[in-house]
PDB file of C-alpha atoms in Angstrom:
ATOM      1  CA  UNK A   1     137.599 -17.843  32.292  1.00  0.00           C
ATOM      2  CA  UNK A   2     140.824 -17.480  34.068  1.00  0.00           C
ATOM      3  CA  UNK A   3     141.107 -13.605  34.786  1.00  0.00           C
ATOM      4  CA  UNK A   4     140.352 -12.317  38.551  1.00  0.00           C
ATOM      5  CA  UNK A   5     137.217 -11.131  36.815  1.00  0.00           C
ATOM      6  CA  UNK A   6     136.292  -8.850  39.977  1.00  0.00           C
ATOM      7  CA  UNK A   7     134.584  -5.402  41.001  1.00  0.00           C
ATOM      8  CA  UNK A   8     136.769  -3.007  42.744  1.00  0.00           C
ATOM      9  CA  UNK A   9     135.379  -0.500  45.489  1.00  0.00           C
ATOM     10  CA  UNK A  10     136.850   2.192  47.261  1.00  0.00           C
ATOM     11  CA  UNK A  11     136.494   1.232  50.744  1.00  0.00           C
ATOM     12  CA  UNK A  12     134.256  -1.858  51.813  1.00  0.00           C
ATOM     13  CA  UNK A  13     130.381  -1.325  51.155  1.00  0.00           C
ATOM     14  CA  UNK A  14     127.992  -0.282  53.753  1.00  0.00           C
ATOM     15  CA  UNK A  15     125.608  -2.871  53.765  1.00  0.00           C
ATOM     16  CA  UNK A  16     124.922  -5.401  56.452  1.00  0.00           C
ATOM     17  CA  UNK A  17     126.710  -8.488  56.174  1.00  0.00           C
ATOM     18  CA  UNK A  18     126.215 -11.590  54.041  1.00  0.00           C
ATOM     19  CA  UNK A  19     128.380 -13.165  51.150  1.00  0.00           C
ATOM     20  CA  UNK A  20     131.605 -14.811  51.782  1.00  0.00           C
ATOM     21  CA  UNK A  21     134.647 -13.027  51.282  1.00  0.00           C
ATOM     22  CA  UNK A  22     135.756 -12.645  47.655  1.00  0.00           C
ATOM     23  CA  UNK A  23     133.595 -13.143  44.369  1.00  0.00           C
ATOM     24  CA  UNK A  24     134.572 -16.813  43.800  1.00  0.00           C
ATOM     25  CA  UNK A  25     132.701 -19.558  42.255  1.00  0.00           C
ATOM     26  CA  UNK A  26     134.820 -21.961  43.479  1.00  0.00           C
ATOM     27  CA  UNK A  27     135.862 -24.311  46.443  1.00  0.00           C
ATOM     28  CA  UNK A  28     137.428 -27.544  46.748  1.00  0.00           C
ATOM     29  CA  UNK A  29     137.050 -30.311  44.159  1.00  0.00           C
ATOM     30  CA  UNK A  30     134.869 -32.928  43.890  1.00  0.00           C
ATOM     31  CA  UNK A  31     131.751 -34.700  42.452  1.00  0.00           C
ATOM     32  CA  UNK A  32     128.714 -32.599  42.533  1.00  0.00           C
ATOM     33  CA  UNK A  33     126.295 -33.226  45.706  1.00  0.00           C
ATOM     34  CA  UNK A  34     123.232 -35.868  45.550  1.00  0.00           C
ATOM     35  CA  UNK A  35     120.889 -32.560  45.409  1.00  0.00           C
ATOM     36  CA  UNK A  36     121.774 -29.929  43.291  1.00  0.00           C
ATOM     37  CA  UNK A  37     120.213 -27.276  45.889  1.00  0.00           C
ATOM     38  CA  UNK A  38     121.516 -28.658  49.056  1.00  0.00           C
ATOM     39  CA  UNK A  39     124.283 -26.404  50.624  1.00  0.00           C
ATOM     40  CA  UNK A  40     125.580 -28.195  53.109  1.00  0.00           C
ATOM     41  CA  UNK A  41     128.644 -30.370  51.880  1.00  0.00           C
ATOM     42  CA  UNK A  42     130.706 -27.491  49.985  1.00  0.00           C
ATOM     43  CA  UNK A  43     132.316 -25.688  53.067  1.00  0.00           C
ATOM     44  CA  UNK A  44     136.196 -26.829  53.610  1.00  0.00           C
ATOM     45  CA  UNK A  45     138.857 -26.148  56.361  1.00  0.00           C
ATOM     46  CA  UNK A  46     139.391 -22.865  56.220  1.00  0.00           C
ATOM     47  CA  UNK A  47     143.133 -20.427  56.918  1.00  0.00           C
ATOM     48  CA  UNK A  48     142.385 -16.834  56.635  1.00  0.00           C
ATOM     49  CA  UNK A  49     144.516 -13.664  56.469  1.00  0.00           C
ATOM     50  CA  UNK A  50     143.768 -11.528  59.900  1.00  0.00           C
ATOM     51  CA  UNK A  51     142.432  -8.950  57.917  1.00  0.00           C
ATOM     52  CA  UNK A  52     139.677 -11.209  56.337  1.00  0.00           C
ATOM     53  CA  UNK A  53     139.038 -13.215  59.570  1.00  0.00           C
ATOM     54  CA  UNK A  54     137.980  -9.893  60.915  1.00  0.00           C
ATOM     55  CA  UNK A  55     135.832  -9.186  58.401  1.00  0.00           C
ATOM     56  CA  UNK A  56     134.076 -12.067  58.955  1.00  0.00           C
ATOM     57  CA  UNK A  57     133.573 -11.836  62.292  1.00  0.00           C
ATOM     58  CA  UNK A  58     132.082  -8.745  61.997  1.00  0.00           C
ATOM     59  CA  UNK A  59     129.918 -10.065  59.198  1.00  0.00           C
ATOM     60  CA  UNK A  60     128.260 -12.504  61.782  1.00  0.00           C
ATOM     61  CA  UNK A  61     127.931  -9.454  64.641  1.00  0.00           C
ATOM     62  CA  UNK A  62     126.278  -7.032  62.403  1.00  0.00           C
ATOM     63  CA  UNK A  63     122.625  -6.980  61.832  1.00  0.00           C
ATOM     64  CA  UNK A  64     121.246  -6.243  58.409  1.00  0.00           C
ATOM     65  CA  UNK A  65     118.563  -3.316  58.479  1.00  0.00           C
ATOM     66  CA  UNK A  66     116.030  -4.719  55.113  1.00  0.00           C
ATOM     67  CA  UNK A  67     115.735  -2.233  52.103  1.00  0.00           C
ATOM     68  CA  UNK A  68     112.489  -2.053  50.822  1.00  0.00           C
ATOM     69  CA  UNK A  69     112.710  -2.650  47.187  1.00  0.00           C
ATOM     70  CA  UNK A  70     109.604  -1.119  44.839  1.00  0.00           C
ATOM     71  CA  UNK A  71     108.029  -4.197  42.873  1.00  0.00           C
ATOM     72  CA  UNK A  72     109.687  -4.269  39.195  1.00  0.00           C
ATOM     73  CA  UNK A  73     108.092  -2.026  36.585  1.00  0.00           C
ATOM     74  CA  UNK A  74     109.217  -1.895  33.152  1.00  0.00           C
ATOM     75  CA  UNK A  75     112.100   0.348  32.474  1.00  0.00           C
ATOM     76  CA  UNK A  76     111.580   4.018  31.078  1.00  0.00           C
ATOM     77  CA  UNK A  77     111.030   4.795  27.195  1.00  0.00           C
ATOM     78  CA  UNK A  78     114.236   4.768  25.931  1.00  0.00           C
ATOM     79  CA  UNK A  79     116.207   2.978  28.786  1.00  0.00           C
ATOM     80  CA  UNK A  80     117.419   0.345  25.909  1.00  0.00           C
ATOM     81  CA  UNK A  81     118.280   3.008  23.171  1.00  0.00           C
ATOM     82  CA  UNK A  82     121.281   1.420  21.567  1.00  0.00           C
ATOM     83  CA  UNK A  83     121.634  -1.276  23.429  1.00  0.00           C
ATOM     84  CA  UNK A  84     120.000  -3.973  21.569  1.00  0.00           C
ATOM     85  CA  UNK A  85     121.230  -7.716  21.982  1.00  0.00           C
ATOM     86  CA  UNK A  86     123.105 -10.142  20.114  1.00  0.00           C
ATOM     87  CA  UNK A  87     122.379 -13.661  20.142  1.00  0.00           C
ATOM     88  CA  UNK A  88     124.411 -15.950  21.688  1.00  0.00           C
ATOM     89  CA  UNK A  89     125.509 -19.928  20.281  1.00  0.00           C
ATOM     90  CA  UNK A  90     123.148 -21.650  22.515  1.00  0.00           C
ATOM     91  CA  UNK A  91     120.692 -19.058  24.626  1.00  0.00           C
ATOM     92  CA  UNK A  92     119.226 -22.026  26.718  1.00  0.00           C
ATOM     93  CA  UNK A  93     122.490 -22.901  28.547  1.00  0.00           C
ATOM     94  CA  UNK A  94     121.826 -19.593  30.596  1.00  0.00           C
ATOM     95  CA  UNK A  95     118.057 -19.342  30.157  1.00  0.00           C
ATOM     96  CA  UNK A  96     118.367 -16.694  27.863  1.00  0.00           C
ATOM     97  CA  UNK A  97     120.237 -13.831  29.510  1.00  0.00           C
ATOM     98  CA  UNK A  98     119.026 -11.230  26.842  1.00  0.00           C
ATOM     99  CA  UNK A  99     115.333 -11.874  27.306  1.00  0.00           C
ATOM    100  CA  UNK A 100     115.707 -10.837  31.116  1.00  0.00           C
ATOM    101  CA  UNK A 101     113.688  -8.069  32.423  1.00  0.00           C
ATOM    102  CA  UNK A 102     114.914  -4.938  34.200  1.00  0.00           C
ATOM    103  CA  UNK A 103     114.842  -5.502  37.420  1.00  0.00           C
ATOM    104  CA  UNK A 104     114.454  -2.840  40.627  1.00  0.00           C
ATOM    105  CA  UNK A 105     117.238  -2.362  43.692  1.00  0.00           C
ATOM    106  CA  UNK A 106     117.575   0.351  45.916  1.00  0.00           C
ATOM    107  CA  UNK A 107     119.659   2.260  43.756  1.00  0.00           C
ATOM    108  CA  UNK A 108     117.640   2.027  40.552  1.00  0.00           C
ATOM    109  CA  UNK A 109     116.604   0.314  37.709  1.00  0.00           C
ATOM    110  CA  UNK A 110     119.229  -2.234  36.418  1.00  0.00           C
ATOM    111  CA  UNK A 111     118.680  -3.397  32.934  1.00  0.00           C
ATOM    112  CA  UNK A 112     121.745  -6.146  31.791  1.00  0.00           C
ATOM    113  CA  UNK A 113     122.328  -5.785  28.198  1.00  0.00           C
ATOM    114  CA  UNK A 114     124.909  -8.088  26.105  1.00  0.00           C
ATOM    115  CA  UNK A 115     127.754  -6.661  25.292  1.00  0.00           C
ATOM    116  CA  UNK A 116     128.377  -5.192  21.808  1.00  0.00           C
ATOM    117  CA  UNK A 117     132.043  -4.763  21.107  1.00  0.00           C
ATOM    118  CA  UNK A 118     131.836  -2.162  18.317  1.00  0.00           C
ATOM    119  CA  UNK A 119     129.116  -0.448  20.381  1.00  0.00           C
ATOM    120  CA  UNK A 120     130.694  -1.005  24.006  1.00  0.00           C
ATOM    121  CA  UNK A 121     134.663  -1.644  23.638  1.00  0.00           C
ATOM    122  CA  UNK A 122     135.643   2.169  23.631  1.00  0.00           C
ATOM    123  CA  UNK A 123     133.859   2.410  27.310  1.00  0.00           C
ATOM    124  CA  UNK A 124     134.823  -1.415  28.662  1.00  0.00           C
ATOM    125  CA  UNK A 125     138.657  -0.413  27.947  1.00  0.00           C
ATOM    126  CA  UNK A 126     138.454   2.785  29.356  1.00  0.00           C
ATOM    127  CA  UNK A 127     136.994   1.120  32.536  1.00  0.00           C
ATOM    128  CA  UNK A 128     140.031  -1.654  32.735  1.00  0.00           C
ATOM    129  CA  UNK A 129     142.829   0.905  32.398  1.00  0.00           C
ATOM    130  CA  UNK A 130     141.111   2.053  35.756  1.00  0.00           C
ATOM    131  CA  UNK A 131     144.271   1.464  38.255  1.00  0.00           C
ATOM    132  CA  UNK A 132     141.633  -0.206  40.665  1.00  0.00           C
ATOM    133  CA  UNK A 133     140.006  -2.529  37.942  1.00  0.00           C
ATOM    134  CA  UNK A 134     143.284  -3.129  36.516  1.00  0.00           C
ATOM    135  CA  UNK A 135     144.690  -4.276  39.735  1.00  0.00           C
ATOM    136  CA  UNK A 136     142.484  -7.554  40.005  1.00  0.00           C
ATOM    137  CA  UNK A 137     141.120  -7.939  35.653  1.00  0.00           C
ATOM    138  CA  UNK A 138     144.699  -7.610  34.726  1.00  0.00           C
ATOM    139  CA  UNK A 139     143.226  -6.061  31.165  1.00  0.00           C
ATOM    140  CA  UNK A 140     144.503  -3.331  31.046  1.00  0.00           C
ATOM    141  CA  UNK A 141     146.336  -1.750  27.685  1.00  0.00           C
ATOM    142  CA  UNK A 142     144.914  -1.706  24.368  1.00  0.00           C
ATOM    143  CA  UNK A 143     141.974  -1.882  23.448  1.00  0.00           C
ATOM    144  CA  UNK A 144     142.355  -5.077  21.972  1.00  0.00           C
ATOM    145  CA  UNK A 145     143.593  -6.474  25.215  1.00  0.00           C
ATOM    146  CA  UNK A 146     139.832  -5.965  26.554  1.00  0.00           C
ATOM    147  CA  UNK A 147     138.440  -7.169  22.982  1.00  0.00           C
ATOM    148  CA  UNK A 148     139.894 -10.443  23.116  1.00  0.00           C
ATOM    149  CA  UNK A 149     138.562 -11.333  26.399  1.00  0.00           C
ATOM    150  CA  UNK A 150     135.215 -10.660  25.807  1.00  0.00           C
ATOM    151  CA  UNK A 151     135.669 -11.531  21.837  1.00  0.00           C
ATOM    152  CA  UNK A 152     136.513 -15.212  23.402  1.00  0.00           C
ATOM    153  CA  UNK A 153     132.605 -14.936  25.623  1.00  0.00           C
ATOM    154  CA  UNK A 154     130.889 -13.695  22.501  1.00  0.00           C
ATOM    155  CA  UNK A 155     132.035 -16.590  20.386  1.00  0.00           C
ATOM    156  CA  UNK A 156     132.177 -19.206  22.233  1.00  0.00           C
ATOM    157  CA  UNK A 157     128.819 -22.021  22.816  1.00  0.00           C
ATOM    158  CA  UNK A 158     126.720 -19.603  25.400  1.00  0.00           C
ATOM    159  CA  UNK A 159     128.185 -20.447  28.544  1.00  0.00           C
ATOM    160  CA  UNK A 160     129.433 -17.225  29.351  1.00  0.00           C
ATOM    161  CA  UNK A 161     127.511 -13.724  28.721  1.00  0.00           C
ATOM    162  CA  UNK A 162     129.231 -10.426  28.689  1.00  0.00           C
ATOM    163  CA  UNK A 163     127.016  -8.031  30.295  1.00  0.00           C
ATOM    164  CA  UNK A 164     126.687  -4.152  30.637  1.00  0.00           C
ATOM    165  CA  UNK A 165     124.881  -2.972  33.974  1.00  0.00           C
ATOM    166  CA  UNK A 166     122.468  -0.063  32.830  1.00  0.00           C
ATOM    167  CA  UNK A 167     121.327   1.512  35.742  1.00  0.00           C
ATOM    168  CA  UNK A 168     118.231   4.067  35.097  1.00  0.00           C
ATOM    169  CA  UNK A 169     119.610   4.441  31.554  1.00  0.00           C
ATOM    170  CA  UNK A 170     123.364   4.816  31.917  1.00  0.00           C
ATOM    171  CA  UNK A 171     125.790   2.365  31.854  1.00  0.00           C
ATOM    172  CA  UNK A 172     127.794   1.882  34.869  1.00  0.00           C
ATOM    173  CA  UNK A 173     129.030  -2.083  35.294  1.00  0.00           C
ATOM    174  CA  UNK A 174     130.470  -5.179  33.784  1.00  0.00           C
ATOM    175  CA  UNK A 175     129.123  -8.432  34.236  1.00  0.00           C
ATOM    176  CA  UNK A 176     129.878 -12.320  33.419  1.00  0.00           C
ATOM    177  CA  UNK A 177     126.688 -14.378  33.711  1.00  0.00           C
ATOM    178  CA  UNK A 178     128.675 -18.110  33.126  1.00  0.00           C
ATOM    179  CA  UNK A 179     127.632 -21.181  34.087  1.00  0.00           C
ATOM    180  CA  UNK A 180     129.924 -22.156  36.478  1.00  0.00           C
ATOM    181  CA  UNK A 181     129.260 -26.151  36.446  1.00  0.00           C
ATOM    182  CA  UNK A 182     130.650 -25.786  32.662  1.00  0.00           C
ATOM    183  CA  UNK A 183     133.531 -23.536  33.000  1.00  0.00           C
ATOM    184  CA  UNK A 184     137.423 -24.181  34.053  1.00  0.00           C
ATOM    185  CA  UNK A 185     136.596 -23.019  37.369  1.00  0.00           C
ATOM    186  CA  UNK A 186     134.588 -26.368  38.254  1.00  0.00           C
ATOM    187  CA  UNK A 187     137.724 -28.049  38.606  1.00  0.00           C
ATOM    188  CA  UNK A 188     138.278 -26.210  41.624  1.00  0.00           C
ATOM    189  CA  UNK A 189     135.255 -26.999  43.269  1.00  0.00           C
ATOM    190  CA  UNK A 190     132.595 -28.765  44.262  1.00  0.00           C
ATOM    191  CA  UNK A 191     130.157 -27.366  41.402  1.00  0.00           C
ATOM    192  CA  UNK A 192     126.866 -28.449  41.243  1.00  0.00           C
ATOM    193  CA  UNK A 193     124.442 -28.759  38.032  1.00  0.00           C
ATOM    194  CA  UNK A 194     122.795 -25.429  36.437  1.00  0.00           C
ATOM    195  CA  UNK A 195     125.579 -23.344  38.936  1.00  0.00           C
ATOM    196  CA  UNK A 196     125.678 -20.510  37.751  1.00  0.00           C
ATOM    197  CA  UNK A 197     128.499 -17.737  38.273  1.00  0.00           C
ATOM    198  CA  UNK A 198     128.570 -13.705  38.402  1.00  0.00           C
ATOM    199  CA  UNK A 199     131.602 -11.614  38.063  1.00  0.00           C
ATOM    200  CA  UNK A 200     131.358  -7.694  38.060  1.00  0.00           C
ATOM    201  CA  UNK A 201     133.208  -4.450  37.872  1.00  0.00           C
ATOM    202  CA  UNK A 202     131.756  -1.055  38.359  1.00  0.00           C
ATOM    203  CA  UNK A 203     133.069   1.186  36.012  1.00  0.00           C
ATOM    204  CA  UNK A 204     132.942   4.842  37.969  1.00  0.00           C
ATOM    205  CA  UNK A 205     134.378   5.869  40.605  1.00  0.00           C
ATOM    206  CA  UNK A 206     131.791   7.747  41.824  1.00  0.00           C
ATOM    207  CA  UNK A 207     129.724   4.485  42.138  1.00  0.00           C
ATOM    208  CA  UNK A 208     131.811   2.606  44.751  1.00  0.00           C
ATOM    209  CA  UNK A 209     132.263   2.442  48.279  1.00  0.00           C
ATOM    210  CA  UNK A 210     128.451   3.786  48.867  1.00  0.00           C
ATOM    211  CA  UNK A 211     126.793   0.661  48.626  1.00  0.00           C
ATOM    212  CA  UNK A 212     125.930   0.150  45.291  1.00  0.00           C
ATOM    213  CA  UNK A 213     127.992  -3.363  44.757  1.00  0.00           C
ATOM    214  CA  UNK A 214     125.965  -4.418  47.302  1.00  0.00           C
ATOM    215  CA  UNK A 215     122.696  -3.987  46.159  1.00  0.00           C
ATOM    216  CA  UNK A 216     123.496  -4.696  42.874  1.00  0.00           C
ATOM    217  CA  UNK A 217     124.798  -7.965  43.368  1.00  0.00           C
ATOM    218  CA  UNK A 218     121.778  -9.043  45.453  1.00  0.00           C
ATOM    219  CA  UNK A 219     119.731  -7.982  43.149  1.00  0.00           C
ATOM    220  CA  UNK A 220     121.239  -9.813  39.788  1.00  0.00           C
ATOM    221  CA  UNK A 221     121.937 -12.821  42.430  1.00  0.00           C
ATOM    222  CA  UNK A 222     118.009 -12.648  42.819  1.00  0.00           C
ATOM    223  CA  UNK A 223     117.516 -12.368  39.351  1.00  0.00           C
ATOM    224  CA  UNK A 224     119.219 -15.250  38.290  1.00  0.00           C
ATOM    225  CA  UNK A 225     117.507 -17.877  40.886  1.00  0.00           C
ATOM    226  CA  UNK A 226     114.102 -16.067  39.346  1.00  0.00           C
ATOM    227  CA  UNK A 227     115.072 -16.637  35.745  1.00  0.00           C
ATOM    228  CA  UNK A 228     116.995 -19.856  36.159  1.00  0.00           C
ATOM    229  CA  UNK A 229     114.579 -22.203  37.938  1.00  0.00           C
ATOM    230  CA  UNK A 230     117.048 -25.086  37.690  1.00  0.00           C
ATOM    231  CA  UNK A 231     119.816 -22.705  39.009  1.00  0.00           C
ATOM    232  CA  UNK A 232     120.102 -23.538  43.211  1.00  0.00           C
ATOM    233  CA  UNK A 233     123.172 -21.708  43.746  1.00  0.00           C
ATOM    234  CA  UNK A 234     124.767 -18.119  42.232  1.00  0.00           C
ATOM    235  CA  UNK A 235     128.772 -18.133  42.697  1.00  0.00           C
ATOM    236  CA  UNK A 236     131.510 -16.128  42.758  1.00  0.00           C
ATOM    237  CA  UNK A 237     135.715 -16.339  43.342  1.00  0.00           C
ATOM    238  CA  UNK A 238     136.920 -12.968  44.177  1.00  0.00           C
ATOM    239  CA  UNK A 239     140.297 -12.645  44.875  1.00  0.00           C
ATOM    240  CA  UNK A 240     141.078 -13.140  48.698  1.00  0.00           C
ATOM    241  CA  UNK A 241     142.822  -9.779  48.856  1.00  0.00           C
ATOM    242  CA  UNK A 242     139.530  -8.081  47.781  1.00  0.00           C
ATOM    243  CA  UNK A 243     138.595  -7.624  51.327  1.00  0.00           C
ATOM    244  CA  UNK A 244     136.357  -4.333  50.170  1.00  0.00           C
ATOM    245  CA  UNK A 245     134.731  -6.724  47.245  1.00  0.00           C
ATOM    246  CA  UNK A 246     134.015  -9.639  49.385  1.00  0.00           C
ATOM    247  CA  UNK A 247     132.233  -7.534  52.121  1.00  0.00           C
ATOM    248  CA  UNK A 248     130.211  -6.510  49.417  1.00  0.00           C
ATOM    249  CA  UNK A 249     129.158 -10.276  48.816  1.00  0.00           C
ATOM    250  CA  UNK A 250     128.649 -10.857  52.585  1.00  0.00           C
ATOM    251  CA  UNK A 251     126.172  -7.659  52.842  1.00  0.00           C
ATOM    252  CA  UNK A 252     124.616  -9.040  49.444  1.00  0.00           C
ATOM    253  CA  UNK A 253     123.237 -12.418  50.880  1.00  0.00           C
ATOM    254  CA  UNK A 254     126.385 -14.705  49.901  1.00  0.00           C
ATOM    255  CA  UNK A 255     128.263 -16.528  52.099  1.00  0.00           C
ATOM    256  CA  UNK A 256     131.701 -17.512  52.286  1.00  0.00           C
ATOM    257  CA  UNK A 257     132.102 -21.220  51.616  1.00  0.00           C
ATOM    258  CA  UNK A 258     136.022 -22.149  51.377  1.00  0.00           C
ATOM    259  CA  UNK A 259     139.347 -20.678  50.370  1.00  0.00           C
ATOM    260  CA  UNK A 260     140.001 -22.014  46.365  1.00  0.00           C
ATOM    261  CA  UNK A 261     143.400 -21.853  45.161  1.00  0.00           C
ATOM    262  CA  UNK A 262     143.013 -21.146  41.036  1.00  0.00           C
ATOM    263  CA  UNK A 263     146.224 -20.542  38.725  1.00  0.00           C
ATOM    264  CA  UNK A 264     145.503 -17.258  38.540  1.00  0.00           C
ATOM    265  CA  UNK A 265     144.792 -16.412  42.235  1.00  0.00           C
ATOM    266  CA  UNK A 266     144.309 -17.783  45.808  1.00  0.00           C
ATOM    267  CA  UNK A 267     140.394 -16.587  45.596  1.00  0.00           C
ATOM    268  CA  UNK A 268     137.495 -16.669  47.928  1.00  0.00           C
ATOM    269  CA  UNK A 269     134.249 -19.260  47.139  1.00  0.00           C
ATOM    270  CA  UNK A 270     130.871 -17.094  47.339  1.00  0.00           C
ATOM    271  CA  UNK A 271     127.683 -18.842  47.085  1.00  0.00           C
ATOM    272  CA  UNK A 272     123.948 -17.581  47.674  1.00  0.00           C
ATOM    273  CA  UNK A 273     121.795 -20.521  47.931  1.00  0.00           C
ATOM    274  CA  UNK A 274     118.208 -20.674  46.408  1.00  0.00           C
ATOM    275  CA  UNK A 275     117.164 -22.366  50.055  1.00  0.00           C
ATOM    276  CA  UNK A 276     118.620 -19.486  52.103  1.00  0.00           C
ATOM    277  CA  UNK A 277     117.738 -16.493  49.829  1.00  0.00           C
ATOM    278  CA  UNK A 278     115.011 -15.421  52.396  1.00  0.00           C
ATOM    279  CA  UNK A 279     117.147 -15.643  55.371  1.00  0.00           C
ATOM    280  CA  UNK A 280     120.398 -13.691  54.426  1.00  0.00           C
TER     281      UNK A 280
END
């Protein structure tokens, strides 16, 4: 997957701190550690822009107030209408993404449902040609642009899902559940069996800035360690000048684990670990 893959916000979310900065399931190469859920051999001399060493800093400062979160019930009558799933090559490289249940956040139900390209690609374009989107997916055009991207997911062995977020009923979000120990981005990084990666957009504008992001991605991050019991790490490379997107990580229980320099972009290594999923 080589695009920036990322979710743009307004202004940085409002949540207490916690990923690291940028959605980036990368940092520096090499072999994959002696225990696949041991986090502390991945974090690399760092150089950060001002701007992001700030953010940091204030990351560390701030105390996060909890958010109770209602125990997961199953979603409404009607909250899947349309949106049944295709099957992908090989379901058990990501435990079966479209046999997850709903799960509940702060902000709603969030249902992810595979994408359907004659169902979804009308809405996923519209969504790329978004100036903000567009700045860090560099998608935007036709139609087709956005097609072949996720055309290339859809066909491919498994290893990467195309997602639509489906919060109480309405789709709002983009995701990539990929394992991250099989894609192009390993080479960048010290990846680790059964990684697994997450990259997301959220399509309205009315839906960033307030938060959202952030309890979205905690809550899919959470997801994924419940579904994927071999999974002890959820990843993400946002680009470095995502300051608003990586904030959003930090206040979702990532942390920031190196600086990864990919073709594409100079991108920011998230990673919430299974072992610390309690404590940030």
């Amino acid at each position: 997957m080589q695009h920036s893959r990322e979710h743009p916000f307004a202004q940085p979310e409002s949540a207490g701190p916690g990923p690291r900065p940028g959605p980036d399931p990368e940092s520096g190469p090499g072999p994959a550690a002696d225990s696949p859920h041991s986090s502390s051999d991945d974090t690399l001399d760092l150089h950060l822009p001002g701007e992001l060493t700030a953010l940091l800093a204030a990351s560390d400062s701030a105390a996060e107030t909890p958010v109770p979160v209602p125990a997961p019930s199953p979603p409404e009558e009607g909250v899947l209408a349309g949106h049944s799933r295709p099957s992908s090559a090989d379901p058990a490289l990501l435990d079966s993404v479209d046999t997850w249940p709903a799960t509940h956040t702060p902000v709603g139900a969030l249902q992810l449902v595979p994408v359907r390209l004659a169902r979804d690609l009308p809405l996923l374009a519209a969504w790329m040609n978004d100036p903000a989107v567009a700045a860090f997916w560099e998608l935007s055009g036709p139609a087709e642009t956005t097609a072949a991207h996720v055309r290339a997911q859809l066909e491919g062995d498994g290893r990467s899902v195309p997602c639509l977020g489906v919060l109480d009923g309405t789709p709002m979000s983009y995701w990539e559940i990929y394992r991250a120990d099989l894609d192009p981005v390993a080479r960048y990084c010290q990846a680790r069996p059964q990684d697994t990666g997450l990259h997301l957009l959220i399509g309205g504008v009315a839906d960033r800035g307030r938060g959202v992001g952030t309890a979205l991605l905690r809550a899919v991050a959470d997801l994924v360690l419940d579904q994927r019991p071999g999974c002890g790490r959820v990843l993400a490379e946002p680009d470095l000048r995502n300051t608003a997107s990586i904030s959003a990580f930090l206040s979702a229980g990532f942390r920031f684990s190196a600086e990864v320099e990919l073709p594409e972009k100079r991108a920011a290594l998230m990673v919430r670990d299974r072992e610390l999923r309690t404590a940030l």
